[in-house]
mmCIF file of C-alpha atoms in Angstrom:
data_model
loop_
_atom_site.group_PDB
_atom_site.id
_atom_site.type_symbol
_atom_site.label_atom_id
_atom_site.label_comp_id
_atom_site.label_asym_id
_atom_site.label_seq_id
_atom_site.Cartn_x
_atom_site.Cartn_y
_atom_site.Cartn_z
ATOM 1 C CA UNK C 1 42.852 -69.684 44.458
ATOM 2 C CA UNK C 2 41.601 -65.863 44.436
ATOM 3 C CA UNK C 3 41.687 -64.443 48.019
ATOM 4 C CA UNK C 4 38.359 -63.720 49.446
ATOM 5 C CA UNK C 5 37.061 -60.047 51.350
ATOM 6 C CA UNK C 6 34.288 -59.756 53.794
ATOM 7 C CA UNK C 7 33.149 -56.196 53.025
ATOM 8 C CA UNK C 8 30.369 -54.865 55.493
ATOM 9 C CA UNK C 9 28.532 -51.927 55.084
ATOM 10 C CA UNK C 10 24.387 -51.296 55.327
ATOM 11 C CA UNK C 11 24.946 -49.068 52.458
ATOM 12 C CA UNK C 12 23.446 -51.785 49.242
ATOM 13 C CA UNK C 13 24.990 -49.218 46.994
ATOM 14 C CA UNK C 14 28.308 -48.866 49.070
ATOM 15 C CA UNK C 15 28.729 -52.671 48.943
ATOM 16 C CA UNK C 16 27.483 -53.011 45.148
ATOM 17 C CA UNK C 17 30.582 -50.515 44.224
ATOM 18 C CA UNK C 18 32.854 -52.643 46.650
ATOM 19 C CA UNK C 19 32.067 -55.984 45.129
ATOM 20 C CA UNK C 20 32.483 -54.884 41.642
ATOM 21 C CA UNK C 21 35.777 -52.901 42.334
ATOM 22 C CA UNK C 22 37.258 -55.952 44.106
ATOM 23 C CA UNK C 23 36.271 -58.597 41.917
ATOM 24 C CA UNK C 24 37.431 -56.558 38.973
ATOM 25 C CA UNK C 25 40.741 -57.064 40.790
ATOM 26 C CA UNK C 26 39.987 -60.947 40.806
ATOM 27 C CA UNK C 27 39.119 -61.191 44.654
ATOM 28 C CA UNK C 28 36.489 -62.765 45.757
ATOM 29 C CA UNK C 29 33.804 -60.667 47.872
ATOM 30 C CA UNK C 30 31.376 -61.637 50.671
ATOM 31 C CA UNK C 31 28.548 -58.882 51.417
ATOM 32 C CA UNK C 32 27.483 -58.120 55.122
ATOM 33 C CA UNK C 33 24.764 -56.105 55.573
ATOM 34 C CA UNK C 34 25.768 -54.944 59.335
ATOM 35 C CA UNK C 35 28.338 -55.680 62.097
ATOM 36 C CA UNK C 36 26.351 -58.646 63.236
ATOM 37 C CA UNK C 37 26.041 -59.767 59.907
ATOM 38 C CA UNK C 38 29.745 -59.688 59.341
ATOM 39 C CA UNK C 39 30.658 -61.307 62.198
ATOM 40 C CA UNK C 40 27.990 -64.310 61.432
ATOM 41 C CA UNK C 41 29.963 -64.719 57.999
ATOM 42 C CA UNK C 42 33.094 -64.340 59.389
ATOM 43 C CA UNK C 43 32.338 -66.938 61.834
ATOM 44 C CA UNK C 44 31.259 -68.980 59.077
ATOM 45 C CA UNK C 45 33.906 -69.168 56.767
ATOM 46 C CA UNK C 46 37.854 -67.445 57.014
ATOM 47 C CA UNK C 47 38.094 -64.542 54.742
ATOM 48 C CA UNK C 48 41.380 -63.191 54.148
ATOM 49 C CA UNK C 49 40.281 -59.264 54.832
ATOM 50 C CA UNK C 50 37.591 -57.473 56.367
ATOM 51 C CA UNK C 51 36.445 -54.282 54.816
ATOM 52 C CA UNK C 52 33.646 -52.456 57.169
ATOM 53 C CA UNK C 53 32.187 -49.477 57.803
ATOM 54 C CA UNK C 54 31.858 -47.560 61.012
ATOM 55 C CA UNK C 55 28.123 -46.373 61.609
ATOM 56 C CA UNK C 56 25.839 -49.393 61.085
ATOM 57 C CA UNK C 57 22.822 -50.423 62.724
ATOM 58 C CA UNK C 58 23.013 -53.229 65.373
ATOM 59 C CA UNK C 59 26.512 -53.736 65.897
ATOM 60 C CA UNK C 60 29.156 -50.750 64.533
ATOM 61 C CA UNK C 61 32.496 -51.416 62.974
ATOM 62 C CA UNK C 62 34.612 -51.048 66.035
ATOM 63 C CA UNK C 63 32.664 -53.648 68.107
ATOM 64 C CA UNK C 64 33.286 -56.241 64.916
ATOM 65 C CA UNK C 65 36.558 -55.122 64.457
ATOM 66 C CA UNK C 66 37.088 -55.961 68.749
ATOM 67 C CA UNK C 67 34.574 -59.116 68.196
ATOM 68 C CA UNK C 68 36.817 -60.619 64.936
ATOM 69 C CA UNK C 69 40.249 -59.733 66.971
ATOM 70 C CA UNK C 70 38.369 -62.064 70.146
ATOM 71 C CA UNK C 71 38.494 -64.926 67.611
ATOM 72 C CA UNK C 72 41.956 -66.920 67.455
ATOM 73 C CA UNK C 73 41.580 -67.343 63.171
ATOM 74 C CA UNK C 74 41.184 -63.038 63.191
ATOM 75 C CA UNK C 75 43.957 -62.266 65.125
ATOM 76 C CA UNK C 76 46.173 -61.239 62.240
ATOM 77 C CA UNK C 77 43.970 -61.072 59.455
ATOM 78 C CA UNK C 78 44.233 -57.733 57.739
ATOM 79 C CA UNK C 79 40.927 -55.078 58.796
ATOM 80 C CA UNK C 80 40.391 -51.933 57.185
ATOM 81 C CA UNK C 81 37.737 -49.723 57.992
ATOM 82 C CA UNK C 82 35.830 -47.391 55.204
ATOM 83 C CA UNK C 83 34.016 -44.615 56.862
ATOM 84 C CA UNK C 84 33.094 -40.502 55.934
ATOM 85 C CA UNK C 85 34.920 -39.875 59.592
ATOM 86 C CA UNK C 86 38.181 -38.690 59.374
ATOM 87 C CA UNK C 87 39.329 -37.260 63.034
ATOM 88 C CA UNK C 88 41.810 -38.585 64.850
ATOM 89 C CA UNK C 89 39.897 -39.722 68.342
ATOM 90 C CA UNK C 90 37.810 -42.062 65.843
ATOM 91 C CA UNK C 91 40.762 -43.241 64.166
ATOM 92 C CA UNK C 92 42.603 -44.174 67.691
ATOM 93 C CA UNK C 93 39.522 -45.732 68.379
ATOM 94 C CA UNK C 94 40.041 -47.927 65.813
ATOM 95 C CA UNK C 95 43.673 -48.247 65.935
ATOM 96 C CA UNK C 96 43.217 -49.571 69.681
ATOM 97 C CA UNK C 97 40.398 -51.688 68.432
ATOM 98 C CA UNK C 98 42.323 -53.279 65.983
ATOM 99 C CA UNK C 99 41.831 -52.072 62.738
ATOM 100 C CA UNK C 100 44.666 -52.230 60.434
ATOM 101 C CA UNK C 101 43.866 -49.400 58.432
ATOM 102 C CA UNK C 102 41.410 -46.601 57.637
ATOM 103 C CA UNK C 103 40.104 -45.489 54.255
ATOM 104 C CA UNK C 104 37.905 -42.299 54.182
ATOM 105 C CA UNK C 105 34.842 -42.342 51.756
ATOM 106 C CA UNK C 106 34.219 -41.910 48.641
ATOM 107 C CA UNK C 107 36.928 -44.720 48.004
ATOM 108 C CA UNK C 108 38.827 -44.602 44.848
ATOM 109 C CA UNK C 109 38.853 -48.204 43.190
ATOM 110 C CA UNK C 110 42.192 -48.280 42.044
ATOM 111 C CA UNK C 111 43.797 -46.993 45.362
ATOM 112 C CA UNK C 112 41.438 -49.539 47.495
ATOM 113 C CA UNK C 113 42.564 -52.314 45.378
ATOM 114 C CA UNK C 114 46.088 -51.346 45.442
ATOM 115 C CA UNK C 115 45.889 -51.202 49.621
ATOM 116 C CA UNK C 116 43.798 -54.665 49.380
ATOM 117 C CA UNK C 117 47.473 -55.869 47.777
ATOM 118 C CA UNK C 118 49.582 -54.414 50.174
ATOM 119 C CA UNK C 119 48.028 -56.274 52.368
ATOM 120 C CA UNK C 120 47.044 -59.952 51.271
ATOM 121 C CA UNK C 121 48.690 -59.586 47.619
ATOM 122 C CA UNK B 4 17.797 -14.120 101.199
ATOM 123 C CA UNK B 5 16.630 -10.544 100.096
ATOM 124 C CA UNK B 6 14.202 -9.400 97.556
ATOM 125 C CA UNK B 7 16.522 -9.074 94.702
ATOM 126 C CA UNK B 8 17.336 -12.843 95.278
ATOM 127 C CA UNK B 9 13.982 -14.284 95.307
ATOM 128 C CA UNK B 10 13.661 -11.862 91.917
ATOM 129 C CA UNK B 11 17.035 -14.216 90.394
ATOM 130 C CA UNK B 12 15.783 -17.176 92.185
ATOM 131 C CA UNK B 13 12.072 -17.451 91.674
ATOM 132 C CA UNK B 14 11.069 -15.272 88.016
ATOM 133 C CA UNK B 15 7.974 -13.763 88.121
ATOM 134 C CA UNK B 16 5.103 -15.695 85.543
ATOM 135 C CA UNK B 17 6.122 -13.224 82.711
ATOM 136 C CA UNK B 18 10.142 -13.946 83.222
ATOM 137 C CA UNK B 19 8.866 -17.637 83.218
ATOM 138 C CA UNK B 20 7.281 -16.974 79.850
ATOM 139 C CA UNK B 21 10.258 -14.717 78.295
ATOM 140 C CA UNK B 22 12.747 -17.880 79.612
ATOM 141 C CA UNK B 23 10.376 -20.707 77.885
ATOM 142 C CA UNK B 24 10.497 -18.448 74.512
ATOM 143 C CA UNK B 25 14.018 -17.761 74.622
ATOM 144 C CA UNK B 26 14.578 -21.938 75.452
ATOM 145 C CA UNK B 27 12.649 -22.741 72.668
ATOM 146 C CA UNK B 28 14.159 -20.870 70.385
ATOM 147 C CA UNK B 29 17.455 -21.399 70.897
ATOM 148 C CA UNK B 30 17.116 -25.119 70.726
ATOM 149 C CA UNK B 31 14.730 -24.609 67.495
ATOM 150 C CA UNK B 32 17.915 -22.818 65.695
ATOM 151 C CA UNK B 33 20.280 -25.220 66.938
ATOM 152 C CA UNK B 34 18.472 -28.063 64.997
ATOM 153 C CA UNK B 35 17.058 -26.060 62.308
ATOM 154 C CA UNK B 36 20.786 -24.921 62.081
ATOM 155 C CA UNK B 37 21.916 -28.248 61.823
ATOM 156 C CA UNK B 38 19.285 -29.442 59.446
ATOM 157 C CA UNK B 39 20.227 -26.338 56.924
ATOM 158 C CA UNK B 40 23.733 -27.195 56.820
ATOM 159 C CA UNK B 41 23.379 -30.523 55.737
ATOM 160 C CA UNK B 42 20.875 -29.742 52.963
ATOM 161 C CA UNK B 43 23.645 -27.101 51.703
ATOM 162 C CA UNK B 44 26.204 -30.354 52.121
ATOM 163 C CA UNK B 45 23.836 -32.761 50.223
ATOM 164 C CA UNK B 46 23.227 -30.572 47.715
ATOM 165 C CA UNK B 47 26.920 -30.146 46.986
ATOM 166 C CA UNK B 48 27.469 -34.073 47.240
ATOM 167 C CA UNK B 49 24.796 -34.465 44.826
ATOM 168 C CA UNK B 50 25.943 -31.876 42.389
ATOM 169 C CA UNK B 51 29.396 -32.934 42.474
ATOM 170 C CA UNK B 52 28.299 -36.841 42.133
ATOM 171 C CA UNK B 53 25.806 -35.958 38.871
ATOM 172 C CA UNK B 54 28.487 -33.684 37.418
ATOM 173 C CA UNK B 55 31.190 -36.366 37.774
ATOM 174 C CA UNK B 56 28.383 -39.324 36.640
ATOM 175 C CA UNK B 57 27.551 -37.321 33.694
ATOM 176 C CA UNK B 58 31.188 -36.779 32.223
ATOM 177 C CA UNK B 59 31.817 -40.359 33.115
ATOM 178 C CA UNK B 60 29.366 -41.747 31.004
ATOM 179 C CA UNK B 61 29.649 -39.102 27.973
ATOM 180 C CA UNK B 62 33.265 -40.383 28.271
ATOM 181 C CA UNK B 63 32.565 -43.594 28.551
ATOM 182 C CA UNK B 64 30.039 -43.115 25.480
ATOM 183 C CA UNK B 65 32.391 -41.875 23.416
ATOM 184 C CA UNK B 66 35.395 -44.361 24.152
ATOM 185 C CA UNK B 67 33.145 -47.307 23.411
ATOM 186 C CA UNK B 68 32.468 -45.419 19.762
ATOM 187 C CA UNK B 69 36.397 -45.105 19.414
ATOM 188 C CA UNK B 70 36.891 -48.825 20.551
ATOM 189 C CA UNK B 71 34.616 -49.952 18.403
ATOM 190 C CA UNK B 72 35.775 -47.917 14.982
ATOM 191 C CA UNK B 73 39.643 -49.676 16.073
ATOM 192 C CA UNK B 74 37.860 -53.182 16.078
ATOM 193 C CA UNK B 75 36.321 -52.792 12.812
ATOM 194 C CA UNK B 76 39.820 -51.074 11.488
ATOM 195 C CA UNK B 77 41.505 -53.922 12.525
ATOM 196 C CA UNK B 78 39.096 -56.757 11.484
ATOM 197 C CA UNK B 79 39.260 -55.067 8.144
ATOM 198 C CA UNK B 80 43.476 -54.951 8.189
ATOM 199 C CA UNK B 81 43.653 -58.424 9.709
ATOM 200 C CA UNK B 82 44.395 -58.479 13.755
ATOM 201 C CA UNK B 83 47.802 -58.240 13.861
ATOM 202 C CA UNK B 84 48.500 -54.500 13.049
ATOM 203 C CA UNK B 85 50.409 -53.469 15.777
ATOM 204 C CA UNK B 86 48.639 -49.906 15.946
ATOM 205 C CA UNK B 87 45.405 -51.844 15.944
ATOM 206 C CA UNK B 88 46.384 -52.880 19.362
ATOM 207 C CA UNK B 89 47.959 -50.021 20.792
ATOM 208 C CA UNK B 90 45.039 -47.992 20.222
ATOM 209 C CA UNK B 91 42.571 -50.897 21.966
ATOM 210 C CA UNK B 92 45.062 -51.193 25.120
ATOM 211 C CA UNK B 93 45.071 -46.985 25.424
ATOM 212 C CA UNK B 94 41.051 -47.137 25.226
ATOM 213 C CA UNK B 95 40.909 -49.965 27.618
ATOM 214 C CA UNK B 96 42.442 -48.094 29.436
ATOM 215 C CA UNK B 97 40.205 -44.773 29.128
ATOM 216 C CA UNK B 98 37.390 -46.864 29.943
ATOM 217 C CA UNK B 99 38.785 -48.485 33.645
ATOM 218 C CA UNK B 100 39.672 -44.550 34.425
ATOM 219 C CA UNK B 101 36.004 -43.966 33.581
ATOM 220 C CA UNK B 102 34.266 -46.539 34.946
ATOM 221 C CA UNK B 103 36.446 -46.079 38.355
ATOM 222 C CA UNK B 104 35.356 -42.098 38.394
ATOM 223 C CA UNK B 105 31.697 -43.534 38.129
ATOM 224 C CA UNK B 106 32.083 -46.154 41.624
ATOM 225 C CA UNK B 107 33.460 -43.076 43.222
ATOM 226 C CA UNK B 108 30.583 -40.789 42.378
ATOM 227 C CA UNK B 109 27.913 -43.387 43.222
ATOM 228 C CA UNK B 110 28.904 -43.712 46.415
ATOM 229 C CA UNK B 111 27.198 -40.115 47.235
ATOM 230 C CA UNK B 112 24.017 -42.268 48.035
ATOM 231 C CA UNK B 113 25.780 -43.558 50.891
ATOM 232 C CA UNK B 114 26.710 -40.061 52.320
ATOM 233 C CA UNK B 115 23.405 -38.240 51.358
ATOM 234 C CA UNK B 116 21.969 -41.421 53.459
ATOM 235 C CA UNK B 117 23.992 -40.624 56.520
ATOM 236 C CA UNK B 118 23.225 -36.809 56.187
ATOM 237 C CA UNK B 119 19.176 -37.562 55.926
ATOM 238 C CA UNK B 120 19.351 -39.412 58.991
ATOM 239 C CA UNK B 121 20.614 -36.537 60.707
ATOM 240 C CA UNK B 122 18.297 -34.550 59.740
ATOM 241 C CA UNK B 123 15.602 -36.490 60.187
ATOM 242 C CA UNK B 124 17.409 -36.471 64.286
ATOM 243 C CA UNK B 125 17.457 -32.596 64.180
ATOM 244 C CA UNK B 126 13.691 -32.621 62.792
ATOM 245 C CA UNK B 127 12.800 -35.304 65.879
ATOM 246 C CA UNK B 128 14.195 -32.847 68.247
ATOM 247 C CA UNK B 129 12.326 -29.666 66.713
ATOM 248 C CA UNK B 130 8.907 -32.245 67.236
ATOM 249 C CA UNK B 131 9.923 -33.168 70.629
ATOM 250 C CA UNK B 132 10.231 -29.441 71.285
ATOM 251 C CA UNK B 133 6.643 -29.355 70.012
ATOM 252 C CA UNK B 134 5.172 -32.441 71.737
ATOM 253 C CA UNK B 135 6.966 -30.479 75.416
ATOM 254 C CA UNK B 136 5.254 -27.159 74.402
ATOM 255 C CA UNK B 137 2.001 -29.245 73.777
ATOM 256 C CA UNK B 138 2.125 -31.470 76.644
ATOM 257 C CA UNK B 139 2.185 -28.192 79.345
ATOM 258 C CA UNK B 140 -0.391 -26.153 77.134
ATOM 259 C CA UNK B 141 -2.802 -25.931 79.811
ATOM 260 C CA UNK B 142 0.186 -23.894 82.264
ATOM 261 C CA UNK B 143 -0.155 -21.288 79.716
ATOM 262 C CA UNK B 144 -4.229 -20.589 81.287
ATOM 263 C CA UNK B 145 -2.790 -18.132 83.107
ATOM 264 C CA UNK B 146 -4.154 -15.069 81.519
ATOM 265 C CA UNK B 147 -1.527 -13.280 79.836
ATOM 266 C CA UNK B 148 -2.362 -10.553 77.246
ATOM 267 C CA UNK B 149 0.938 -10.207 76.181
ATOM 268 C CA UNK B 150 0.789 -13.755 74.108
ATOM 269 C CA UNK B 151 -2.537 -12.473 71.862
ATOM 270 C CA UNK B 152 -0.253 -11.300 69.696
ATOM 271 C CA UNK B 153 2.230 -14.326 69.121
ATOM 272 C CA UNK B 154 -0.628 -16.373 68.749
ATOM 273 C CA UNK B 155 -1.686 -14.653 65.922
ATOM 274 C CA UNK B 156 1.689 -14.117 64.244
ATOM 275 C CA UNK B 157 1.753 -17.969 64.435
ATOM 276 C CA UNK B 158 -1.882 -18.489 63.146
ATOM 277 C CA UNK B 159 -0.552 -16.259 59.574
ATOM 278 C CA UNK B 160 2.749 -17.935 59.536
ATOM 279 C CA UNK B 161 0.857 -21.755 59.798
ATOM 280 C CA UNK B 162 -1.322 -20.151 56.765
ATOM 281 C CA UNK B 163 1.166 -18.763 54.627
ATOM 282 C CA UNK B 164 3.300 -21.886 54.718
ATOM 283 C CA UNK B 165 0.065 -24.103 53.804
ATOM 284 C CA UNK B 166 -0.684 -21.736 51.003
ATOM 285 C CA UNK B 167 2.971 -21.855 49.756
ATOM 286 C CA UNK B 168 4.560 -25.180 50.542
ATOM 287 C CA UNK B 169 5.682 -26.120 47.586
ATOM 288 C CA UNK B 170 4.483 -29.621 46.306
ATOM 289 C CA UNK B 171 5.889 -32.774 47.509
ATOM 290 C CA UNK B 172 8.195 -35.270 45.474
ATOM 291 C CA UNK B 173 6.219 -38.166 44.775
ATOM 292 C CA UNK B 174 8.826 -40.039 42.955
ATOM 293 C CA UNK B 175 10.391 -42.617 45.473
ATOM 294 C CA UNK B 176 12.542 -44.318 42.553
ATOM 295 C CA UNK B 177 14.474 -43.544 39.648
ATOM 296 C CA UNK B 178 12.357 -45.195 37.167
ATOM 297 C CA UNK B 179 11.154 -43.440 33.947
ATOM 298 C CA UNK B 180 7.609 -42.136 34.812
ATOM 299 C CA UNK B 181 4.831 -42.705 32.624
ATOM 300 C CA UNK B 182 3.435 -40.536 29.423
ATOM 301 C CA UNK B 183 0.127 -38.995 29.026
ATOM 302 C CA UNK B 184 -0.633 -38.305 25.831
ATOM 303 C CA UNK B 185 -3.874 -35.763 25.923
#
């Protein structure tokens, strides 16, 4: 059974190029359109990942990422965050948040599906 | 308190006015600053994303042309020439690298977003500046010859943008516009 990734991001055109990338790698993909969003879906259903950006309207990445790691069945479940920031405070942000890793955009396909099986194979 | 202090403390009407000109434009540059820095940014992401787009798909074009000449070479020589296959794997190849260059340049809608919604911040500040300014008009009744002059300066620059604005975009989508045939 193919793995499944929530990827949030309110960019349609950010999450088109996620979804195709990924299931060209044979995952399956859920689309959130925000932070609140996410969480809803996450809530939902277990996904194996969570992909989300940082700056979103509503809720941001870092409150879902300290939201999903709140909830006993997101404890240990792999969450990478894909943002254009790159310093350091943000990234200890999310490092204290909970975020298992940090990928800077533009995101290459190959290397995001690569890290995507480092992580859940 | 002497009368130098009360000078520092309390400015005379015309050091009120040179302060309020200095404030505003200071904070005008900061934003329009801003705002001119990420048009120069945009414009690179976009150039870089059409320039990478356009060699993706004139690749891509001329891979599929390739792959397609190797299928009809090998439905002509049967499907098992080993060549045959070789040359569809290295193409298959050439396309994924393609197609993977494309996602990556696409994704400049995503930053140009960001960076038009911080201008569109810096702009909201230059019209807040305005709205203040506009708001306390009537403190400027106090007669004061020396602003006859800026007023003016302002009433030429407000008419030489209107006569020279260039035309706005009306496009809001990427669709091929219509023909007009006359």
């Amino acid at each position: 059974m193919s793995k499944t990734i929530l990827a949030v991001d309110d960019s349609g055109s950010l999450r088109q190029m996620l979804t195709f990338s990924l299931k060209a790698a044979g995952y399956g993909v859920i689309e959130a359109v925000d932070g609140r969003d996410g969480l809803a879906k996450a809530k939902q259903q277990t996904v194996d990942l969570v992909l989300t950006d940082q700056n979103m309207p509503g809720m941001d990445g870092l409150s879902l990422i300290r939201a999903l790691r709140g909830m006993k069945k997101y404890q240990k479940v792999p969450i990478l965050m894909l943002t254009t920031e790159s310093d350091d405070a943000i990234k200890a942000e999310g490092r204290a948040a909970g975020a298992t890793g940090w990928l800077v955009k533009p995101f290459d396909p190959d290397r995001l599906t690569e890290v995507v099986q480092q992580l859940i194979g | 308190m002497n009368a130098g202090d009360l000078a520092a403390g309390a400015p005379n009407a015309s050091g009120q006015a040179a302060d309020l000109f200095a404030g505003v434009a200071a904070h005008g540059h900061r934003h329009l600053d801003e705002v001119a820095r990420d048009l120069i940014q945009m414009d690179a992401l976009l150039e870089a994303a059409i320039g990478k787009l356009s060699t993706a798909f004139l690749a891509l074009h001329d891979t599929v042309a390739r792959q397609q000449a190797v299928l009809e070479q090998s439905l002509q020589d049967g499907c098992a020439v080993v060549g045959c296959s070789e040359a569809q794997h290295r193409l298959r190849g050439e396309i994924e690298r393609q197609v993977a260059a494309a996602v990556t340049s696409l994704q400049f809608q995503d930053m140009a977003s960001q960076l038009i919604g911080r201008m569109a911040g810096h702009l909201g500040g230059v019209r807040q500046i305005f709205d203040t300014l506009d708001t306390h008009a009537a403190a400027f009744a106090v007669h004061e010859p020396a602003l006859a002059p800026l007023t003016e300066r302002l009433a030429l620059h407000g008419a030489t943008l209107a006569a020279h604005a260039p035309r706005q975009v009306v496009q809001h989508g990427l669709e091929h516009g219509d023909i007009e045939l006359f």
